[in-house]
Short mmCIF file of C-alpha atoms in Angstrom, two decimals:
data_model
loop_
_atom_site.label_atom_id
_atom_site.label_comp_id
_atom_site.label_asym_id
_atom_site.label_seq_id
_atom_site.Cartn_x
_atom_site.Cartn_y
_atom_site.Cartn_z
CA UNK A 137 -19.73 -28.62 -23.34
CA UNK A 138 -17.12 -30.66 -21.53
CA UNK A 139 -14.81 -29.91 -18.66
CA UNK A 140 -12.26 -31.83 -16.63
CA UNK A 141 -13.84 -31.79 -13.19
CA UNK A 142 -11.66 -33.07 -10.39
CA UNK A 143 -9.77 -35.25 -12.83
CA UNK A 144 -12.76 -36.64 -14.74
CA UNK A 145 -14.09 -35.56 -18.11
CA UNK A 146 -17.74 -34.60 -17.65
CA UNK A 147 -20.45 -33.00 -19.78
CA UNK A 148 -22.37 -29.91 -18.82
CA UNK A 149 -25.90 -29.91 -20.23
CA UNK A 150 -26.38 -27.26 -22.93
CA UNK A 151 -29.38 -25.83 -21.08
CA UNK A 152 -27.01 -24.89 -18.23
CA UNK A 153 -24.60 -22.93 -20.47
CA UNK A 154 -25.68 -19.55 -19.11
CA UNK A 155 -25.84 -20.68 -15.49
CA UNK A 156 -23.09 -19.59 -13.10
CA UNK A 157 -20.48 -22.33 -12.73
CA UNK A 158 -21.27 -22.41 -9.01
CA UNK A 159 -24.84 -23.57 -9.63
CA UNK A 160 -23.70 -26.20 -12.12
CA UNK A 161 -21.17 -27.56 -9.65
CA UNK A 162 -23.58 -27.60 -6.73
CA UNK A 163 -26.88 -28.46 -8.43
CA UNK A 164 -25.85 -30.66 -11.34
CA UNK A 165 -22.70 -32.32 -9.97
CA UNK A 166 -23.75 -32.24 -6.27
CA UNK A 167 -20.45 -30.78 -5.08
CA UNK A 168 -20.70 -28.95 -1.77
CA UNK A 169 -17.18 -27.51 -1.48
CA UNK A 170 -17.84 -24.30 -3.38
CA UNK A 171 -20.40 -22.34 -1.40
CA UNK A 172 -22.86 -19.63 -2.29
CA UNK A 173 -21.92 -16.57 -0.29
CA UNK A 174 -22.56 -13.17 -1.81
CA UNK A 175 -23.36 -14.15 -5.42
CA UNK A 176 -21.36 -11.24 -6.84
CA UNK A 177 -17.77 -12.48 -6.51
CA UNK A 178 -16.87 -10.39 -3.48
CA UNK A 179 -16.58 -12.90 -0.65
CA UNK A 180 -14.68 -15.83 -2.21
CA UNK A 181 -16.75 -18.63 -0.66
CA UNK A 182 -17.38 -20.10 -4.13
CA UNK A 183 -13.72 -20.18 -5.22
CA UNK A 184 -12.58 -23.06 -7.44
CA UNK A 185 -9.47 -23.56 -9.55
CA UNK A 186 -10.01 -22.97 -13.27
CA UNK A 187 -6.91 -24.10 -15.14
CA UNK A 188 -5.02 -23.60 -11.87
CA UNK A 189 -6.19 -20.07 -11.12
CA UNK A 190 -8.40 -19.24 -8.14
CA UNK A 191 -11.71 -18.21 -9.73
CA UNK A 192 -15.04 -17.13 -8.27
CA UNK A 193 -17.51 -19.72 -9.54
CA UNK A 194 -20.50 -17.42 -8.99
CA UNK A 195 -19.18 -14.90 -11.50
CA UNK A 196 -18.39 -17.10 -14.46
CA UNK A 197 -20.81 -18.98 -16.69
CA UNK A 198 -20.59 -22.68 -17.38
CA UNK A 199 -20.11 -21.88 -21.06
CA UNK A 200 -17.04 -19.77 -20.25
CA UNK A 201 -15.22 -22.80 -18.81
CA UNK A 202 -15.91 -25.15 -21.71
CA UNK A 203 -12.77 -27.25 -22.14
CA UNK A 204 -11.20 -26.05 -18.88
CA UNK A 205 -9.86 -28.03 -15.97
CA UNK A 206 -11.89 -27.33 -12.83
CA UNK A 207 -10.79 -28.40 -9.36
CA UNK A 208 -13.07 -28.03 -6.37
CA UNK A 209 -12.34 -28.64 -2.70
CA UNK A 210 -13.42 -32.25 -3.21
CA UNK A 211 -10.85 -32.65 -5.99
CA UNK A 212 -7.88 -31.82 -3.76
CA UNK A 213 -8.02 -35.18 -2.01
CA UNK A 214 -5.88 -37.96 -3.50
CA UNK A 215 -7.31 -41.32 -2.49
CA UNK A 216 -7.50 -41.11 1.29
CA UNK A 217 -4.89 -38.35 1.54
CA UNK A 218 -5.85 -34.74 2.05
CA UNK A 219 -3.98 -32.00 0.19
CA UNK A 220 -1.19 -30.47 2.33
CA UNK A 221 -3.23 -27.25 2.64
CA UNK A 222 -6.22 -29.22 3.94
CA UNK A 223 -3.95 -31.08 6.37
CA UNK A 224 -2.46 -27.79 7.57
CA UNK A 225 -5.94 -26.32 8.07
CA UNK A 226 -6.70 -29.15 10.48
CA UNK A 227 -3.31 -29.06 12.19
CA UNK A 228 -3.54 -25.31 12.82
CA UNK A 229 -7.24 -25.40 13.83
CA UNK A 230 -8.13 -22.75 11.28
CA UNK A 231 -11.91 -23.19 10.89
CA UNK A 232 -14.24 -21.30 13.13
CA UNK A 233 -17.62 -20.68 11.51
CA UNK A 234 -16.65 -22.39 8.24
CA UNK A 235 -18.18 -19.78 5.93
CA UNK A 236 -14.94 -18.93 4.14
CA UNK A 237 -13.06 -22.21 4.37
CA UNK A 238 -13.59 -23.33 0.79
CA UNK A 239 -12.43 -19.98 -0.57
CA UNK A 240 -9.49 -19.75 1.80
CA UNK A 241 -8.25 -23.26 1.02
CA UNK A 242 -8.69 -23.00 -2.75
CA UNK A 243 -7.00 -19.58 -2.83
CA UNK A 244 -4.11 -20.91 -0.73
CA UNK A 245 -3.67 -23.91 -3.03
CA UNK A 246 -3.59 -21.65 -6.10
CA UNK A 247 -1.07 -19.37 -4.39
CA UNK A 248 1.28 -22.17 -3.35
CA UNK A 249 1.04 -23.87 -6.74
CA UNK A 250 1.97 -20.62 -8.49
CA UNK A 251 4.42 -19.32 -5.87
CA UNK A 252 5.75 -22.17 -3.71
CA UNK A 253 8.09 -19.84 -1.81
CA UNK A 254 5.53 -17.08 -1.24
CA UNK A 255 6.59 -14.72 1.52
CA UNK A 256 4.39 -13.10 4.15
CA UNK A 257 3.37 -10.10 2.03
CA UNK A 258 2.40 -12.36 -0.91
CA UNK A 259 0.39 -14.60 1.38
CA UNK A 260 -1.39 -11.62 2.93
CA UNK A 261 -2.11 -10.07 -0.47
CA UNK A 262 -3.52 -13.30 -1.92
CA UNK A 263 -5.66 -14.11 1.10
CA UNK A 264 -6.91 -10.56 1.65
CA UNK A 265 -9.41 -11.03 -1.15
CA UNK A 266 -11.33 -13.79 0.67
CA UNK A 267 -13.74 -12.58 3.33
CA UNK A 268 -13.34 -14.14 6.78
CA UNK A 269 -16.08 -13.03 9.17
CA UNK A 270 -14.39 -14.59 12.20
CA UNK A 271 -11.01 -12.94 11.80
CA UNK A 272 -8.93 -16.12 11.72
CA UNK A 273 -6.35 -14.47 9.45
CA UNK A 274 -3.44 -15.29 11.77
CA UNK A 275 -4.33 -19.00 11.80
CA UNK A 276 -4.88 -18.93 8.03
CA UNK A 277 -1.40 -17.48 7.43
CA UNK A 278 0.14 -19.99 9.85
CA UNK A 279 -1.58 -22.89 8.08
CA UNK A 280 -0.32 -21.67 4.71
CA UNK A 281 3.23 -21.57 6.05
CA UNK A 282 2.75 -25.09 7.48
CA UNK A 283 1.49 -26.34 4.10
CA UNK A 284 4.34 -24.55 2.35
CA UNK A 285 6.86 -26.45 4.47
CA UNK A 286 5.08 -29.78 3.91
CA UNK A 287 4.91 -29.23 0.15
CA UNK A 288 8.60 -28.29 0.03
CA UNK A 289 9.59 -31.40 2.00
CA UNK A 290 7.41 -33.62 -0.20
CA UNK A 291 9.08 -32.32 -3.36
CA UNK A 292 12.61 -33.08 -2.15
#
């Protein structure tokens, strides 16, 4: 099995085919962005992009992503430059406990890639599915709007 992982073609050992993608990413590839939260796909802490779609890595097997493009939090960085969503997260002081940050950021990236001009209701609907124990939803929405503006300016 092969996947494109953060821009590089890599092999997943056959003996890991039935393992959740989350465990393959963390244990085999030593990536710490996707986190183990609930283990049943409810919290969103393990979210990665699979062919551009926000996907819970705990609920999908490695075999199911054979041939797919996977992007983790680590794969958003280009050289020394953070992704605009990551930059906005820092600028708007979003993180509190950190539990949900991977899921929030990866979900926001998927949203803005699919819907660059997402309005408030679309942002709220997309982000509602990622558990935030600290209640930083207002800062999360503000950071997404900040990233949206930066991405729009960068594309002009």
